[in-house]
Amino acid sequence: MTQWPWYSAANRVENGAMALVYPFDHRHGRPPRELKALLGGKGADLAEMTSVLKLPVPPGFTITTEACRSYLTTGWPEGLDDEIAAHVSRLEATMGRRLGDAADPLLVSVRSGAPFSMPGMMDTVLNLGLNDEAVEGLAKQTSDERFAYDSYRRFIALFGRIVLDAGGPEFDDLFDAAKSLAAVTSDDAVPAELLRYLVRRYQQLTGEPFPQDPRMQLRRAIEAVFRSWDGPRAVAYRTREHIAHDSATAVNVQAMVFGNRDDDSGTGVGFTRDPATGAKGSYGDFLVNAQGEDVVAGIRKTLPLSALKDRFPKVYEELHDIFSRLERHYRDMLDTEFTIEQGKLWMLQTRVGKRTGRAALRMAVDMTAESDIQLSRTEAVLRVRPEHVDRVLHPELAAGDRVVVATGLGASPGAGVGQVYFTSDDVVAAVGRGESAVLVRTETSPDDVEGMQVSAAVVTTRGGLVSHAAVVARAWGIPVVVGVSDLEIGPDWFEIDGTTVRQGDWISVDGTTGEIMAGRLELTAPEPPAELARICEWADDVRRGRLGVRANADSGHDAALARENGAEGVGLCRTEHMFLGDRLPLVQRMILAETPEEETSALADLLELQRSDFEEIFTAMDSLPVTVRLLDPPLHEFLPDIEDLIARDAVGSLSDVDQGLFTAARSWQEQNPMLGTRGVRLAILRPALYKTQVRAVIEAAGRRVEAGGHPMVEVMVPLIVTRAELALVRRWIEEEIDAVQVRIGSSIDVRIGTMIETPRAAVRGDDIAEVADFFSFGTNDLTQLVFGFSRDDVEGRLMTRYLEEGLLPRNPFETIDHRGVGELVQLCVERARRIRPDIKLGVCGEHGGDPESIAFFARVGIDYVSCSPYRVPVARLAAAHAILALDAEQSG
Ligand code: PEP
Ligand code: MG
């Protein structure tokens, strides 16, 4: 690198401090693209293109994220002015032009560039360096007054909006008025004298005399970009995308090149492959005689990249050559921005391109077979993100403008479109008439499952990610938005922020983003491409024997679907889910039975039904383990609705049977049902319940053995707190197993274990392991009990606020709370393995399908995760990523 005396004098490196500014051609001693944390994504890739690939990039320099961080904490960094001045001088020398020169001015762009892509969230200023004198110089130098004044007008508008916080829509209004006055429709037809006039008018809008000193313009623009890191848009985006708020942005100052010089100029964006489909071959568009913002703004109609061939044949060839070099170098698909200035091509930006799920899968597989890229299978697995897989598995709303009327928690991914109904019965009736229906309720209960099952989507005003609606809908692959707390529901309407939606009106629900739109948006069908199976198989090769993936399935149908999706067993069969819908009265009869006869009769019916259910599941999962959880009905979800009974009682419409239910329901009513007579506690009061269920399980397994099958049974006890509880229930289970085995004359492979859902059980994992063959962490309840946050209530209002205020880094019901719940899991794993090294350890809470949580579970030595059948492919990929990350950590 040329050493410029004033540059080295200002270079802080010589004084032992880190430089705050690096030119694009700086030799970093390692590939600059690895320095994104310091140079930001844009800066790192500009440096890579300049210093490694030697591509035609307009020269410039990057002010580091460190400088921004320092500005945001303690103000403008000491020494930064000197470093910038030195780099500006060097840039002037390279370009042979000076900032603000009245004869031939250097103009620069000032762009943000964070380490993680934050598209459109922060600010850019173009054409910086123009002032009332320099604009004349530019006009003379280019012999194009119109071009010079148009550049100045654009600069004032950007500087006004971004740096001076002035103008806004008035700039556009004035420009539109000028176009009408000149009776032209295209921007580049506005004559020079009108542009001169606009420049004066724009300057009056900026609220202060427009700064004429280019160095001051530069400092203020840099400061504005620094500040935009903390702008509300950027903060909201980072919160949503879980990007660290202290990573800060770099700022890139780059010599301007002009795509709007003349008709021999232009600007465009290009992808090295199609980012929508992954197909090989370049893709993109461009505009003749335009600046970058014109392409992005979408006002002028762009031409496809292929049209470059006719218009700029030499540039077309050069660009293609650059695309191939970029792909070979990065071994990935790139997206680029380029400008043609009077026939010369300049690369303004490149980065690894964003892509759809389909494209990600296709490109990853294709690139393993391409000789100049030679991606390994492991690399291909890492190229695909869990969200890519998620997207190809569910219908989505087609791209287009969304008018969002309400937002809640996206609790079950995919999108659904339908007419609104407010009761499960109305939904069932509407679907019976051939309509598509969306169920909107305050919250859902087992009473609603028939409606839920046939809904295109479900929306609730209460509830969270692990509340009833979310858990059930996720298992069935139905899109759900929960916790839309500002939505008010009337008898046949709902209202939010002044918008009223009536029964029968169409709405569109995005269960991935949590957005609800009025009207009927178009849906795209889920399209798992052929490459999905390949990637999942390669992922299995990585994780096999180290981290298993099972499914939470409650029926033969779901178990079969789970197996098709690659599940290696059932990690949780919630037997109470077998009693939703029209079977609900059976469980109610059993819970509310007042005499032994009533109980025996209810249990006999229960035995019958469960036996055939289990048989179906064992058939679907033959030779794979099936964990059957004994009944765990939180009573509030399974008792008749007391308020409804009170209302009906008041008008005398209760039958004798209802009266009986009412009395019994009142006696079982609890203040805190989630902490009440659930799980093993109900069984302690009603021992016949678990015994009957075990009988049903073992008899079903016996039938499968008789039919030549290989059932692998795991019986699991929920909500254990002490060793004594499990020891007692284990004895009952063993007695039942023995009795059934004697009766059927064959032995069945059965293990007995427990869920770890209470903090005490986690802490006493050692004691409990003495009487358990396996543990499965029920992280939904464990999170609820560790935080003391009601899993049904906390997410609507409170959690949102906690997340916005930064009181919690993540929603702990979505991603395992490493430092609290996670540490308890880890402690339990260690203690349990000390007592029983071969104890099998799984996770069946909703965290079992969350990629970040899966990474945590892999680290603490969990054997398998279990999630919704629809999520199994995502979990297979995430589990492979987790194992690869672990290996990389251990070897590095
Ligand atoms: C849990 O608590 O994590 C669990 C899987 O059980 P459920 O959600 O059925 O309470
Ligand atoms: Mg639980």
JSON list of N, CA and C in Angstrom, two decimals, residues 28-53:
[
{"chain": "A", "resi": 28, "resn": "HIS", "atom": "N", "xyz": [-5.20, -6.38, 5.40]},
{"chain": "A", "resi": 28, "resn": "HIS", "atom": "CA", "xyz": [-5.54, -6.72, 6.78]},
{"chain": "A", "resi": 28, "resn": "HIS", "atom": "C", "xyz": [-4.77, -7.93, 7.31]},
{"chain": "A", "resi": 29, "resn": "GLY", "atom": "N", "xyz": [-4.10, -8.63, 6.41]},
{"chain": "A", "resi": 29, "resn": "GLY", "atom": "CA", "xyz": [-3.39, -9.83, 6.86]},
{"chain": "A", "resi": 29, "resn": "GLY", "atom": "C", "xyz": [-4.30, -11.04, 6.92]},
{"chain": "A", "resi": 30, "resn": "ARG", "atom": "N", "xyz": [-5.56, -10.85, 6.64]},
{"chain": "A", "resi": 30, "resn": "ARG", "atom": "CA", "xyz": [-6.48, -11.99, 6.49]},
{"chain": "A", "resi": 30, "resn": "ARG", "atom": "C", "xyz": [-7.62, -11.52, 5.59]},
{"chain": "A", "resi": 31, "resn": "PRO", "atom": "N", "xyz": [-8.38, -12.47, 5.03]},
{"chain": "A", "resi": 31, "resn": "PRO", "atom": "CA", "xyz": [-9.42, -12.02, 4.08]},
{"chain": "A", "resi": 31, "resn": "PRO", "atom": "C", "xyz": [-10.37, -11.03, 4.74]},
{"chain": "A", "resi": 32, "resn": "PRO", "atom": "N", "xyz": [-10.54, -9.86, 4.14]},
{"chain": "A", "resi": 32, "resn": "PRO", "atom": "CA", "xyz": [-11.38, -8.85, 4.78]},
{"chain": "A", "resi": 32, "resn": "PRO", "atom": "C", "xyz": [-12.81, -9.32, 5.00]},
{"chain": "A", "resi": 33, "resn": "ARG", "atom": "N", "xyz": [-13.28, -10.27, 4.17]},
{"chain": "A", "resi": 33, "resn": "ARG", "atom": "CA", "xyz": [-14.67, -10.69, 4.36]},
{"chain": "A", "resi": 33, "resn": "ARG", "atom": "C", "xyz": [-14.88, -11.40, 5.69]},
{"chain": "A", "resi": 34, "resn": "GLU", "atom": "N", "xyz": [-13.75, -11.77, 6.33]},
{"chain": "A", "resi": 34, "resn": "GLU", "atom": "CA", "xyz": [-13.89, -12.37, 7.67]},
{"chain": "A", "resi": 34, "resn": "GLU", "atom": "C", "xyz": [-13.96, -11.30, 8.75]},
{"chain": "A", "resi": 35, "resn": "LEU", "atom": "N", "xyz": [-13.88, -10.04, 8.34]},
{"chain": "A", "resi": 35, "resn": "LEU", "atom": "CA", "xyz": [-13.81, -8.96, 9.35]},
{"chain": "A", "resi": 35, "resn": "LEU", "atom": "C", "xyz": [-15.12, -8.18, 9.44]},
{"chain": "A", "resi": 36, "resn": "LYS", "atom": "N", "xyz": [-16.24, -8.87, 9.26]},
{"chain": "A", "resi": 36, "resn": "LYS", "atom": "CA", "xyz": [-17.52, -8.17, 9.24]},
{"chain": "A", "resi": 36, "resn": "LYS", "atom": "C", "xyz": [-17.82, -7.47, 10.57]},
{"chain": "A", "resi": 37, "resn": "ALA", "atom": "N", "xyz": [-17.38, -8.07, 11.67]},
{"chain": "A", "resi": 37, "resn": "ALA", "atom": "CA", "xyz": [-17.68, -7.45, 12.96]},
{"chain": "A", "resi": 37, "resn": "ALA", "atom": "C", "xyz": [-17.04, -6.07, 13.06]},
{"chain": "A", "resi": 38, "resn": "LEU", "atom": "N", "xyz": [-15.89, -5.90, 12.41]},
{"chain": "A", "resi": 38, "resn": "LEU", "atom": "CA", "xyz": [-15.17, -4.62, 12.47]},
{"chain": "A", "resi": 38, "resn": "LEU", "atom": "C", "xyz": [-15.58, -3.69, 11.33]},
{"chain": "A", "resi": 39, "resn": "LEU", "atom": "N", "xyz": [-15.66, -4.25, 10.11]},
{"chain": "A", "resi": 39, "resn": "LEU", "atom": "CA", "xyz": [-15.88, -3.42, 8.91]},
{"chain": "A", "resi": 39, "resn": "LEU", "atom": "C", "xyz": [-17.34, -3.38, 8.48]},
{"chain": "A", "resi": 40, "resn": "GLY", "atom": "N", "xyz": [-18.20, -4.15, 9.15]},
{"chain": "A", "resi": 40, "resn": "GLY", "atom": "CA", "xyz": [-19.58, -4.27, 8.69]},
{"chain": "A", "resi": 40, "resn": "GLY", "atom": "C", "xyz": [-19.61, -5.14, 7.44]},
{"chain": "A", "resi": 41, "resn": "GLY", "atom": "N", "xyz": [-20.79, -5.62, 7.08]},
{"chain": "A", "resi": 41, "resn": "GLY", "atom": "CA", "xyz": [-20.89, -6.52, 5.93]},
{"chain": "A", "resi": 41, "resn": "GLY", "atom": "C", "xyz": [-20.48, -5.82, 4.65]},
{"chain": "A", "resi": 42, "resn": "LYS", "atom": "N", "xyz": [-21.01, -4.62, 4.44]},
{"chain": "A", "resi": 42, "resn": "LYS", "atom": "CA", "xyz": [-20.73, -3.94, 3.18]},
{"chain": "A", "resi": 42, "resn": "LYS", "atom": "C", "xyz": [-19.25, -3.60, 3.07]},
{"chain": "A", "resi": 43, "resn": "GLY", "atom": "N", "xyz": [-18.68, -3.07, 4.14]},
{"chain": "A", "resi": 43, "resn": "GLY", "atom": "CA", "xyz": [-17.27, -2.67, 4.14]},
{"chain": "A", "resi": 43, "resn": "GLY", "atom": "C", "xyz": [-16.36, -3.87, 3.92]},
{"chain": "A", "resi": 44, "resn": "ALA", "atom": "N", "xyz": [-16.68, -4.99, 4.56]},
{"chain": "A", "resi": 44, "resn": "ALA", "atom": "CA", "xyz": [-15.84, -6.18, 4.45]},
{"chain": "A", "resi": 44, "resn": "ALA", "atom": "C", "xyz": [-15.86, -6.68, 3.00]},
{"chain": "A", "resi": 45, "resn": "ASP", "atom": "N", "xyz": [-17.04, -6.70, 2.39]},
{"chain": "A", "resi": 45, "resn": "ASP", "atom": "CA", "xyz": [-17.12, -7.22, 1.02]},
{"chain": "A", "resi": 45, "resn": "ASP", "atom": "C", "xyz": [-16.55, -6.23, 0.00]},
{"chain": "A", "resi": 46, "resn": "LEU", "atom": "N", "xyz": [-16.67, -4.93, 0.27]},
{"chain": "A", "resi": 46, "resn": "LEU", "atom": "CA", "xyz": [-16.04, -3.95, -0.63]},
{"chain": "A", "resi": 46, "resn": "LEU", "atom": "C", "xyz": [-14.53, -4.13, -0.58]},
{"chain": "A", "resi": 47, "resn": "ALA", "atom": "N", "xyz": [-14.01, -4.36, 0.63]},
{"chain": "A", "resi": 47, "resn": "ALA", "atom": "CA", "xyz": [-12.56, -4.57, 0.77]},
{"chain": "A", "resi": 47, "resn": "ALA", "atom": "C", "xyz": [-12.14, -5.86, 0.08]},
{"chain": "A", "resi": 48, "resn": "GLU", "atom": "N", "xyz": [-12.96, -6.90, 0.20]},
{"chain": "A", "resi": 48, "resn": "GLU", "atom": "CA", "xyz": [-12.65, -8.18, -0.45]},
{"chain": "A", "resi": 48, "resn": "GLU", "atom": "C", "xyz": [-12.61, -7.98, -1.98]},
{"chain": "A", "resi": 49, "resn": "MET", "atom": "N", "xyz": [-13.62, -7.28, -2.51]},
{"chain": "A", "resi": 49, "resn": "MET", "atom": "CA", "xyz": [-13.66, -7.07, -3.97]},
{"chain": "A", "resi": 49, "resn": "MET", "atom": "C", "xyz": [-12.46, -6.23, -4.42]},
{"chain": "A", "resi": 50, "resn": "THR", "atom": "N", "xyz": [-12.08, -5.25, -3.59]},
{"chain": "A", "resi": 50, "resn": "THR", "atom": "CA", "xyz": [-10.98, -4.36, -3.99]},
{"chain": "A", "resi": 50, "resn": "THR", "atom": "C", "xyz": [-9.62, -5.03, -3.83]},
{"chain": "A", "resi": 51, "resn": "SER", "atom": "N", "xyz": [-9.37, -5.52, -2.59]},
{"chain": "A", "resi": 51, "resn": "SER", "atom": "CA", "xyz": [-8.00, -5.92, -2.30]},
{"chain": "A", "resi": 51, "resn": "SER", "atom": "C", "xyz": [-7.70, -7.36, -2.69]},
{"chain": "A", "resi": 52, "resn": "VAL", "atom": "N", "xyz": [-8.70, -8.22, -2.72]},
{"chain": "A", "resi": 52, "resn": "VAL", "atom": "CA", "xyz": [-8.42, -9.62, -3.06]},
{"chain": "A", "resi": 52, "resn": "VAL", "atom": "C", "xyz": [-8.78, -9.90, -4.52]},
{"chain": "A", "resi": 53, "resn": "LEU", "atom": "N", "xyz": [-9.99, -9.48, -4.91]},
{"chain": "A", "resi": 53, "resn": "LEU", "atom": "CA", "xyz": [-10.45, -9.85, -6.26]},
{"chain": "A", "resi": 53, "resn": "LEU", "atom": "C", "xyz": [-10.05, -8.81, -7.32]}
]
